[in-house]
Every structure is written in C-alpha cells, then in structure tokens.
PDB file of C-alpha atoms and ligand atoms in Angstrom:
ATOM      1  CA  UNK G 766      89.635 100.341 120.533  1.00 60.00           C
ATOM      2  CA  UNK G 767      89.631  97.919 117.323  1.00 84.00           C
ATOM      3  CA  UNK G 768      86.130  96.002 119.526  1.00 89.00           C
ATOM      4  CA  UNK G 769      84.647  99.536 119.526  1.00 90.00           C
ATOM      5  CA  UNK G 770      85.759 100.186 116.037  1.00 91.00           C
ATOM      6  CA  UNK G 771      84.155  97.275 115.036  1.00 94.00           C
ATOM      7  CA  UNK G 772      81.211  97.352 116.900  1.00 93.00           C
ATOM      8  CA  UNK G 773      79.957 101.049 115.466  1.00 94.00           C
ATOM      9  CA  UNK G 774      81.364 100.271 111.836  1.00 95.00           C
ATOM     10  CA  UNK G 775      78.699  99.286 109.728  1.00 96.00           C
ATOM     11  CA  UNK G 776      76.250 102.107 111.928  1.00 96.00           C
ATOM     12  CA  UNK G 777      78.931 104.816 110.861  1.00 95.00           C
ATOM     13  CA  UNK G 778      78.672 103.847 107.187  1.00 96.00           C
ATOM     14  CA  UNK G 779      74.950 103.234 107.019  1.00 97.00           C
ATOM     15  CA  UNK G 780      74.526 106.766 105.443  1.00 98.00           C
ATOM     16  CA  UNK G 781      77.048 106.615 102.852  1.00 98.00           C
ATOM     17  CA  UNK G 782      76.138 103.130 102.073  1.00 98.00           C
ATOM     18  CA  UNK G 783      72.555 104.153 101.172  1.00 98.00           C
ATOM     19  CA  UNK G 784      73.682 107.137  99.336  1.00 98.00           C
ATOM     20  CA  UNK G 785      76.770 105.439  96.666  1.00 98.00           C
ATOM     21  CA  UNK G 786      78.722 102.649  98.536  1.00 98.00           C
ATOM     22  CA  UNK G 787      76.736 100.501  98.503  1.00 98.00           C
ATOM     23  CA  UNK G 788      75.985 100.594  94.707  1.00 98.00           C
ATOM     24  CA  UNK G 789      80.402 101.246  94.077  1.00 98.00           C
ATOM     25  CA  UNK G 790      80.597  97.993  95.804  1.00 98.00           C
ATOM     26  CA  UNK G 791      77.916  96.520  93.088  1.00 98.00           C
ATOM     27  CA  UNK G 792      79.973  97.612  90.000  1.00 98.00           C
ATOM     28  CA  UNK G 793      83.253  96.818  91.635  1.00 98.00           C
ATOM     29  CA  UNK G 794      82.352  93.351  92.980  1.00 98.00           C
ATOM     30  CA  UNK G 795      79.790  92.010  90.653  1.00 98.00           C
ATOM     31  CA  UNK G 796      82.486  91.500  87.582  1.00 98.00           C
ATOM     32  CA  UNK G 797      85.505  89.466  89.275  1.00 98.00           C
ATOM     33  CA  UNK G 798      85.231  85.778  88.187  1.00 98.00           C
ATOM     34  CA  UNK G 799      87.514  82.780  89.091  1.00 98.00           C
ATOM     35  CA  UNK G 800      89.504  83.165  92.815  1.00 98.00           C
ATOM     36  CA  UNK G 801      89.041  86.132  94.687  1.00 98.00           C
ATOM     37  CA  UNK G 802      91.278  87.558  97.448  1.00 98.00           C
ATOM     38  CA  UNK G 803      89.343  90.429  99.940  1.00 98.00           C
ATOM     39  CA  UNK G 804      92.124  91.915 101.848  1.00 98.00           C
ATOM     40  CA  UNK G 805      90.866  93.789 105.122  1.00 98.00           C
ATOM     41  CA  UNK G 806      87.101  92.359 105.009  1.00 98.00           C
ATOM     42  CA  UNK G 807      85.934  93.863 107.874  1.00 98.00           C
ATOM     43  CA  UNK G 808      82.456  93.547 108.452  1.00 98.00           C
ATOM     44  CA  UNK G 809      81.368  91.890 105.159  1.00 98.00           C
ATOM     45  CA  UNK G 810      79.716  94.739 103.293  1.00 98.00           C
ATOM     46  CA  UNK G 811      81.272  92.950 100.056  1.00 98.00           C
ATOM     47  CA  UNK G 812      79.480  89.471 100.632  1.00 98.00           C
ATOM     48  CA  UNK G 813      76.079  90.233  98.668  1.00 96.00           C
ATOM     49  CA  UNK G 814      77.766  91.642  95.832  1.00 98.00           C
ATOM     50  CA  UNK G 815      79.969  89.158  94.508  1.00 98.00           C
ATOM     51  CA  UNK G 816      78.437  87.702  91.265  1.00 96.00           C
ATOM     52  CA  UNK G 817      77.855  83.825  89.998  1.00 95.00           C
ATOM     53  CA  UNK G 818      81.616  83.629  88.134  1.00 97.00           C
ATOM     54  CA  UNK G 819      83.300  83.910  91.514  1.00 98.00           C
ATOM     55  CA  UNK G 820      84.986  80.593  92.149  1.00 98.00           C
ATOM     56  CA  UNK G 821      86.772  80.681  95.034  1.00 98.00           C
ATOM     57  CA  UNK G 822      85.813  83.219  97.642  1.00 98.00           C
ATOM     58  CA  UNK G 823      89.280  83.904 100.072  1.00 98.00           C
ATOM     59  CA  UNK G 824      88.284  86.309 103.004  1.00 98.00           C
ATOM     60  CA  UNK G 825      91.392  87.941 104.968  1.00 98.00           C
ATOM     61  CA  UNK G 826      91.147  90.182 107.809  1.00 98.00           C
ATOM     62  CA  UNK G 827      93.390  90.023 110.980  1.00 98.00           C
ATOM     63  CA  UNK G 828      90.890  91.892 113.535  1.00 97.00           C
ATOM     64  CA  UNK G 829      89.415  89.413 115.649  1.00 97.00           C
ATOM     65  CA  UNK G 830      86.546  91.675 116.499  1.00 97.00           C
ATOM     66  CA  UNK G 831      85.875  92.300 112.745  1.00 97.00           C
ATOM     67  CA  UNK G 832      86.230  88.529 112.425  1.00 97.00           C
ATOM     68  CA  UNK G 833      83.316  87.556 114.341  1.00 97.00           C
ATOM     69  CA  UNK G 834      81.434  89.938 112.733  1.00 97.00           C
ATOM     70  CA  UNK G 835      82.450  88.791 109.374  1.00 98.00           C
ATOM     71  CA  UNK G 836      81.824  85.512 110.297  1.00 98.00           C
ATOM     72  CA  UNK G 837      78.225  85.935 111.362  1.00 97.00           C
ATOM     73  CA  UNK G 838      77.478  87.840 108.239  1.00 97.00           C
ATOM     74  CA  UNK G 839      78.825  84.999 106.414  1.00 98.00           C
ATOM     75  CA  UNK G 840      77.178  82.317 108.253  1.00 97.00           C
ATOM     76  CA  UNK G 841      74.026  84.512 106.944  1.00 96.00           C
ATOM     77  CA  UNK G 842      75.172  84.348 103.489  1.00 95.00           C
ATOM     78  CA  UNK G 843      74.917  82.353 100.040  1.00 94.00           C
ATOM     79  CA  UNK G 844      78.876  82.372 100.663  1.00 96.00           C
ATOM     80  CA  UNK G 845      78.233  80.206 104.047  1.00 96.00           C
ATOM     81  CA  UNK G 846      80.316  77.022 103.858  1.00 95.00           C
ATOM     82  CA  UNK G 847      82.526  78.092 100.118  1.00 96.00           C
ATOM     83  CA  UNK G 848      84.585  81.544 101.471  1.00 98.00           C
ATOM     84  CA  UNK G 849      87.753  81.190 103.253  1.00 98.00           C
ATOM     85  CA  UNK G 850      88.307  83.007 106.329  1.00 98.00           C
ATOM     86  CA  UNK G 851      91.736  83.782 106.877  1.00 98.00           C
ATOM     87  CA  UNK G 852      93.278  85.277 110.064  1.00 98.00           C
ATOM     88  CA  UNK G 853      95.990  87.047 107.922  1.00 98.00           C
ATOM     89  CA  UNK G 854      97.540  90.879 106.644  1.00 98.00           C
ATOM     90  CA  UNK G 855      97.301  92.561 102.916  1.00 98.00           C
ATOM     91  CA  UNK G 856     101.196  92.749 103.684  1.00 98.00           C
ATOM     92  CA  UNK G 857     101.351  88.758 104.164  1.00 98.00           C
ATOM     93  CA  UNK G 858      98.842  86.876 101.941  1.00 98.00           C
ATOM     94  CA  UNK G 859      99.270  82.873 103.274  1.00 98.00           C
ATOM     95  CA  UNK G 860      98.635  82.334  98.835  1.00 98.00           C
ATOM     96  CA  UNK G 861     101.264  81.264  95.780  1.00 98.00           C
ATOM     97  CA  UNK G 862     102.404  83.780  93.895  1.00 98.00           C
ATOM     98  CA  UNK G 863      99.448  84.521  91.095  1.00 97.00           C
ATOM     99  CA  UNK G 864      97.157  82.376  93.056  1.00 98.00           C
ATOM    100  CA  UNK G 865      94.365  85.454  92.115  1.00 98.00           C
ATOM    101  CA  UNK G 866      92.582  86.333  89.299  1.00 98.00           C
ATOM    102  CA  UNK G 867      91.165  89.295  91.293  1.00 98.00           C
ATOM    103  CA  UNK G 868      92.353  91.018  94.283  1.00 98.00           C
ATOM    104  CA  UNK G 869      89.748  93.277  96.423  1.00 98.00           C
ATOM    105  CA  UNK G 870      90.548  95.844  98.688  1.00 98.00           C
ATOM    106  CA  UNK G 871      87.661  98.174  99.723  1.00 98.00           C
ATOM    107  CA  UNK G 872      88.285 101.236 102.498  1.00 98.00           C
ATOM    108  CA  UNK G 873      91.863  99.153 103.605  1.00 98.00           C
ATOM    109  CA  UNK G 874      94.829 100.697 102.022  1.00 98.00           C
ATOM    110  CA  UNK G 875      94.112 103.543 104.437  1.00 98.00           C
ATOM    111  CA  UNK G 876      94.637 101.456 107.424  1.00 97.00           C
ATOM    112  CA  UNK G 877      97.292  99.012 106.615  1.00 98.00           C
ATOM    113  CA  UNK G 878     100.679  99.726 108.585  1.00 98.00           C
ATOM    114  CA  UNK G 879     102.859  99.236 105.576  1.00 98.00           C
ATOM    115  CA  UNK G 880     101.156 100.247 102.078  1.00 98.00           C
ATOM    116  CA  UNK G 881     104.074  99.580  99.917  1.00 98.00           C
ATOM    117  CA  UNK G 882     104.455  96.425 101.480  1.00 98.00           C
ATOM    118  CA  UNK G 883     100.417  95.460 100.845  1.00 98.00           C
ATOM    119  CA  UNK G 884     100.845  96.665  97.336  1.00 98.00           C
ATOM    120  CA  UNK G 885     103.631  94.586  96.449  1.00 98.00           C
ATOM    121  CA  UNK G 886     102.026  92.028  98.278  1.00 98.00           C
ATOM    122  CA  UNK G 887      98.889  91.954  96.220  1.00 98.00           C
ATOM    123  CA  UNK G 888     100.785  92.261  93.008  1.00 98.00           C
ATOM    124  CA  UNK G 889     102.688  88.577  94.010  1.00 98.00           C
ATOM    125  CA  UNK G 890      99.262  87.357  94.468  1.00 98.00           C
ATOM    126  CA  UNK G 891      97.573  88.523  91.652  1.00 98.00           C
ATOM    127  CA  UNK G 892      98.414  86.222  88.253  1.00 97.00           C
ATOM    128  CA  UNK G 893      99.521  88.536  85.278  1.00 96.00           C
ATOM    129  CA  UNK G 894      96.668  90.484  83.640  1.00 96.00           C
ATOM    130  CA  UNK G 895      94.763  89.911  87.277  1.00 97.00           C
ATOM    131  CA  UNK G 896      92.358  92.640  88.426  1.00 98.00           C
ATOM    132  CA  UNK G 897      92.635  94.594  91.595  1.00 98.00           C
ATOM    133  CA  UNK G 898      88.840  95.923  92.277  1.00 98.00           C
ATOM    134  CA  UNK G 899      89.221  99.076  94.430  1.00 98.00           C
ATOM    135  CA  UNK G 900      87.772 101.616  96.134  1.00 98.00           C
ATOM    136  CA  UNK G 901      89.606 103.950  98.739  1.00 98.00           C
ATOM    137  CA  UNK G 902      89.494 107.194 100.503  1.00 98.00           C
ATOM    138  CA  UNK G 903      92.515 109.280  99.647  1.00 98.00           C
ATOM    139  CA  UNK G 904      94.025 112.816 100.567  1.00 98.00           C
ATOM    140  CA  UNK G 905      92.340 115.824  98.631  1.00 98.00           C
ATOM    141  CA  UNK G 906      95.803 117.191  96.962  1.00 94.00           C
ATOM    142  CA  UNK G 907      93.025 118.848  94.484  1.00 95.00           C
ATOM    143  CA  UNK G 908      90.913 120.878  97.922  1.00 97.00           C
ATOM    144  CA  UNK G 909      93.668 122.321  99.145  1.00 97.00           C
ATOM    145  CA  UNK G 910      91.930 123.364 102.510  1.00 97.00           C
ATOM    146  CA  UNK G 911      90.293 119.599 103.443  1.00 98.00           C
ATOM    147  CA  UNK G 912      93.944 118.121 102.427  1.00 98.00           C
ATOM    148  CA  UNK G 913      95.298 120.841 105.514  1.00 98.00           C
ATOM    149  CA  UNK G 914      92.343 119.058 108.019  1.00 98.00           C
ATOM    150  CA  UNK G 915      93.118 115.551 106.681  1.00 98.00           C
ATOM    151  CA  UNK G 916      96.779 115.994 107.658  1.00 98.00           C
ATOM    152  CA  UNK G 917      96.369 117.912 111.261  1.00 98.00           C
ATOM    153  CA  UNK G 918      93.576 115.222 111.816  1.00 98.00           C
ATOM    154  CA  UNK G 919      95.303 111.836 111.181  1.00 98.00           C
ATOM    155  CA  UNK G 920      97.357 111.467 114.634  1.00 98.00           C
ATOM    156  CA  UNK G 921      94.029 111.586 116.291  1.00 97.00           C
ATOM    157  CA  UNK G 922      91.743 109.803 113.414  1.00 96.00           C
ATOM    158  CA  UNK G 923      94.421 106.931 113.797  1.00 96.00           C
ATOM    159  CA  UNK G 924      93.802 106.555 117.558  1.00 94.00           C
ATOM    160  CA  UNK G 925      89.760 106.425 117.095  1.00 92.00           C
ATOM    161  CA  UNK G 926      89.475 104.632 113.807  1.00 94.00           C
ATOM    162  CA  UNK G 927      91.693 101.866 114.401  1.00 93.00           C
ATOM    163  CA  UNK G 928      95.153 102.763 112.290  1.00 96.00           C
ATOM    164  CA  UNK G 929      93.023 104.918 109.632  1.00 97.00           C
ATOM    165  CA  UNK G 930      95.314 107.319 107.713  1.00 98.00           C
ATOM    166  CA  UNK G 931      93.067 110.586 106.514  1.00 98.00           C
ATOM    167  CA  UNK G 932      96.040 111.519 104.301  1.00 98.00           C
ATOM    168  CA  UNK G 933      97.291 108.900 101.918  1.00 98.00           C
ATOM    169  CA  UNK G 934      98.157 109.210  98.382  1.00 98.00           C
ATOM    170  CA  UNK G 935      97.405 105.634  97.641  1.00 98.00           C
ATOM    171  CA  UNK G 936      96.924 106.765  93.795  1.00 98.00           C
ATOM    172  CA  UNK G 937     100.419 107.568  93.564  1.00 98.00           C
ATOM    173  CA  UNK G 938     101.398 104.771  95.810  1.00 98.00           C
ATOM    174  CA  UNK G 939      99.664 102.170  93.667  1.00 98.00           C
ATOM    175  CA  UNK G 940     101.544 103.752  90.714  1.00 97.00           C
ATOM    176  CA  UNK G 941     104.597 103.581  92.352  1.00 97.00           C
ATOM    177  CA  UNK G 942     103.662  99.582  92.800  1.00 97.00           C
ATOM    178  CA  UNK G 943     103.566  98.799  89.262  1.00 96.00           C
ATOM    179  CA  UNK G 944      99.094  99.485  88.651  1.00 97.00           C
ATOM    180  CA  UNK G 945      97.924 101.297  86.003  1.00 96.00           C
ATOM    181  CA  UNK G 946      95.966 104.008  87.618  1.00 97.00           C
ATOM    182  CA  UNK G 947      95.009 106.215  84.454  1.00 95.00           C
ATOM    183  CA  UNK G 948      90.819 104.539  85.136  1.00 94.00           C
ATOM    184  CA  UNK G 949      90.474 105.271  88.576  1.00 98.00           C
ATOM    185  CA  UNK G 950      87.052 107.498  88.795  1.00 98.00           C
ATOM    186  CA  UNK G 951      87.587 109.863  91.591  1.00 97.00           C
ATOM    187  CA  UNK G 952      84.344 110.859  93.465  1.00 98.00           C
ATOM    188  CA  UNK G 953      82.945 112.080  96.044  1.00 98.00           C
ATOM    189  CA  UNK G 954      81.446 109.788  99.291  1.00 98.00           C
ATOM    190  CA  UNK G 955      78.305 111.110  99.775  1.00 98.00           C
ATOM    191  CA  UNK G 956      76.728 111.421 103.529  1.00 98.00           C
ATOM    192  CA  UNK G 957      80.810 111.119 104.570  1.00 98.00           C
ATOM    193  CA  UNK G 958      82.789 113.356 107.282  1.00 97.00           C
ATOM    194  CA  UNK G 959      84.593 116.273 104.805  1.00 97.00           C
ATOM    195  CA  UNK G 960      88.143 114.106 105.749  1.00 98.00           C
ATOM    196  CA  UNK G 961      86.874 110.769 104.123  1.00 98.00           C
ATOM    197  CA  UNK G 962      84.937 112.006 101.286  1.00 98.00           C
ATOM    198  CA  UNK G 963      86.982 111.714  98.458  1.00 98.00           C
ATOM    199  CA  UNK G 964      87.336 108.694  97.259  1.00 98.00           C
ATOM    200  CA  UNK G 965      88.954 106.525  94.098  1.00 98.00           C
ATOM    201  CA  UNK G 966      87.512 103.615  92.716  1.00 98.00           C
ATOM    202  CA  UNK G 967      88.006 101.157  89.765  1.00 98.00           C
ATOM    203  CA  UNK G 968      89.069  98.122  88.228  1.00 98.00           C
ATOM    204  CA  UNK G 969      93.657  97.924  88.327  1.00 98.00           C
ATOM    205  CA  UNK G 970      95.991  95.899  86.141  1.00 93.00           C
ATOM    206  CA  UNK G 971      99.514  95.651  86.415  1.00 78.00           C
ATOM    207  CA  UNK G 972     100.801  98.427  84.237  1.00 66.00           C
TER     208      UNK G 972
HETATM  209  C1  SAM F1667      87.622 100.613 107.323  1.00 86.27           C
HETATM  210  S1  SAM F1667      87.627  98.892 107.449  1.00 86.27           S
HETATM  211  C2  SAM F1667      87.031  98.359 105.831  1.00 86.27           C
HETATM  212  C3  SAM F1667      86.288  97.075 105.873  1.00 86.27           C
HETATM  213  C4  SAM F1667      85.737  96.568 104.550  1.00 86.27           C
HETATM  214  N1  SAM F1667      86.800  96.327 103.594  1.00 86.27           N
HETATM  215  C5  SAM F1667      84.714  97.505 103.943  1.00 86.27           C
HETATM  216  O1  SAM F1667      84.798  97.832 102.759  1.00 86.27           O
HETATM  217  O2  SAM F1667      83.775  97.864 104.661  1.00 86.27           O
HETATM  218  C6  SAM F1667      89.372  98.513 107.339  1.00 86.27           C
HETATM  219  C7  SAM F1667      89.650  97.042 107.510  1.00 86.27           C
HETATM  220  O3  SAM F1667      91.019  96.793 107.203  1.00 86.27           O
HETATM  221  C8  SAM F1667      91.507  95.871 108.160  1.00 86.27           C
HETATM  222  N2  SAM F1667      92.977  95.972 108.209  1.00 86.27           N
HETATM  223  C9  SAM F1667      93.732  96.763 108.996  1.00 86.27           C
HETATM  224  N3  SAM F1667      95.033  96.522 108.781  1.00 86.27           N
HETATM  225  C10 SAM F1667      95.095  95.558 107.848  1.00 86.27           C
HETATM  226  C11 SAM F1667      96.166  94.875 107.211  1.00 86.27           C
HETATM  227  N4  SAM F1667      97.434  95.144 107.509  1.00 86.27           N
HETATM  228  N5  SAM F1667      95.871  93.920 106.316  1.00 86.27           N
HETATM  229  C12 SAM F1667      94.580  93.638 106.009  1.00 86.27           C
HETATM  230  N6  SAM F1667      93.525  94.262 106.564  1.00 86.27           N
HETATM  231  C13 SAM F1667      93.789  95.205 107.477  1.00 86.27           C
HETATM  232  C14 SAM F1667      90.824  96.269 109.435  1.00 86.27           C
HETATM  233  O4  SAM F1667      90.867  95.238 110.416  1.00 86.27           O
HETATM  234  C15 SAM F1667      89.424  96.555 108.937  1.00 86.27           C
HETATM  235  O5  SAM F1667      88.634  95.409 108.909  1.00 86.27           O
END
C-alpha cells in the first residue's frame, strides 16, 4: 500500500497545493536558517522553498517508496549534492541532542505510530530557543459533525493512506510536549476531502 500511497501522493495534493499549500509551505520554510531537520519528507514538496540561510539541509523519511521519489526530486534540485537523506523515524532522529536550529514537520504528525514519542524526539533535537516549522491536519473538536466522520473514518483512512490518523489532537499533544502553541493559525485546506481540511500551521518554540 505505502508504493501506491506514494505513487498517487503528490496527484492527490495537486489541488490543495495550487489553492494554499503550496504558498503555507513558502512562509513556513523560507525563514529557517542554520541546520534543518525534515521529519517524514515524503515526496519533497518542501525542497523549493527552503531559503539561502539554510545551512545544512537533513532529509528523514523511512518509506522506501517515498525515498526514491524524494530522491529524484532532489537530484532535480538546487539541494542536489548538500541535503542528507536519511533512512530514519521522527521517533528516532540518528542527530545529538540540539543538533537543530529548526525542526520541520509538514502533513507527518498524523501518520507517525507514536506522536508523543516524535514530539519528544524533536524537542532532543532541537537546540534551546530552536524552531519547529509546522503545518498539520488535525481533528475538528470546533465542527462537531466532521470531528464524528474523522473518528468513524480513521480505521479505514489508516489502511488507504498509509498509517494516516483523521483524528489527532496534535495541538494539545504538542502542548503536552513542552511547545508553545498559543501562534498556531488554524485554517482551512482548501480543495481538501471535509476529513483533512482543517489544518494548523506556524512557527513552535519550546514553551
Ligand atoms: C502525508 S506524507 C507528508 C509528506 C511531506 N512531509 C509533505 O508535506 O508533503 C507523510 C509522510 O510521513 C512519513 N512517515 C510516516 N511515519 C513516519 C515516522 N514514524 N517518522 C517519520 N516520517 C514518517 C511517511 O512515509 C510520509 O512520507
């Protein structure tokens, strides 16, 4: 399933991409300076939009399928021969503790088997005052009705979206894991299926 996943993923986002990802990736991305950690790269939507003060350029994703494709976008890339490609999980980073001065996880926290575990995980790698850029869909506790669909629909979205949880309260999880969560901009994902469309995004410090 994960070489099908991968295979229609940037095709299924092409719509929302045009409409606001692709420029949410822009703001996120086009800040972060020194080392950079992208956990769960996928495809490599984020390549074009990191900016001239990125240093050091560490891709992880532990897909194989999304791998190659990651890889090929790369090899396409001003990034071709400087990023890292790492065969690795957000809950296992092979970095030193405060090895990043930003941490980017776009569209992952939903998918990632253990979420505390990634969380915490991020936090040892990020250095104190370190930025986590992120954007992520989340369960709509404020639409009562799409929250019911997002939590009768997960077993199944799981199965044909590679591990992807419909219903996650990441904001509260990311509190829980020490971020400051009070400038997340919650919006919606234009072009999206109802159970993905509402999204957070912003720029994290350790609280
Ligand atoms: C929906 S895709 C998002 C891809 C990309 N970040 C983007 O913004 O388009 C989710 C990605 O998270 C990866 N992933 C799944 N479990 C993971 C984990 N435990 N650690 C890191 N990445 C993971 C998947 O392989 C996949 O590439």
């Amino acid at each position: 399933m994960s070489r099908l996943f991968a295979m229609v993923y940037d095709r299924v986002l092409k719509a929302s991409e045009e409409a606001c990802v692709r420029s949410w990736r822009a703001e996120l991305l086009g800040p972060l300076t020194g080392t950079v950690v992208e956990v769960g790269a996928g495809t490599g939507l984020n390549l074009d939009h990191y900016g001239s003060g990125v240093e050091r350029l560490v891709l992880v994703e532990p897909d194989r399928h999304m791998r190659a494709r990651l890889a090929h976008r790369l090899a396409e890339s001003p990034w071709h021969g400087r990023a890292e490609l790492v065969d690795a999980t957000a809950e296992r980073l092979p970095l030193d503790d405060d090895a990043a001065d930003a941490v980017v996880s776009t569209l992952v926290l939903c998918s990632v088997p253990d979420q505390p575990a990634a969380l915490a995980e991020i936090r040892r790698v990020l250095r104190p005052g370190g930025t986590l850029a992120l954007l992520e869909h989340v369960l709509a506790d404020h639409k009562p009705r799409r929250a019911a669909w997002q939590h009768r629909l997960t077993p199944l979205w799981r199965r044909v979206a590679d591990g992807c949880h419909l219903d996650r309260r990441t904001t509260d999880a990311l509190s829980a894991a020490g971020f400051d969560v009070s400038g997340l901009t919650r919006e919606s994902m234009r072009k999206a299926a109802p159970v993905v469309r509402t999204t957070v995004r912003g720029h994290l410090t350790s609280a």
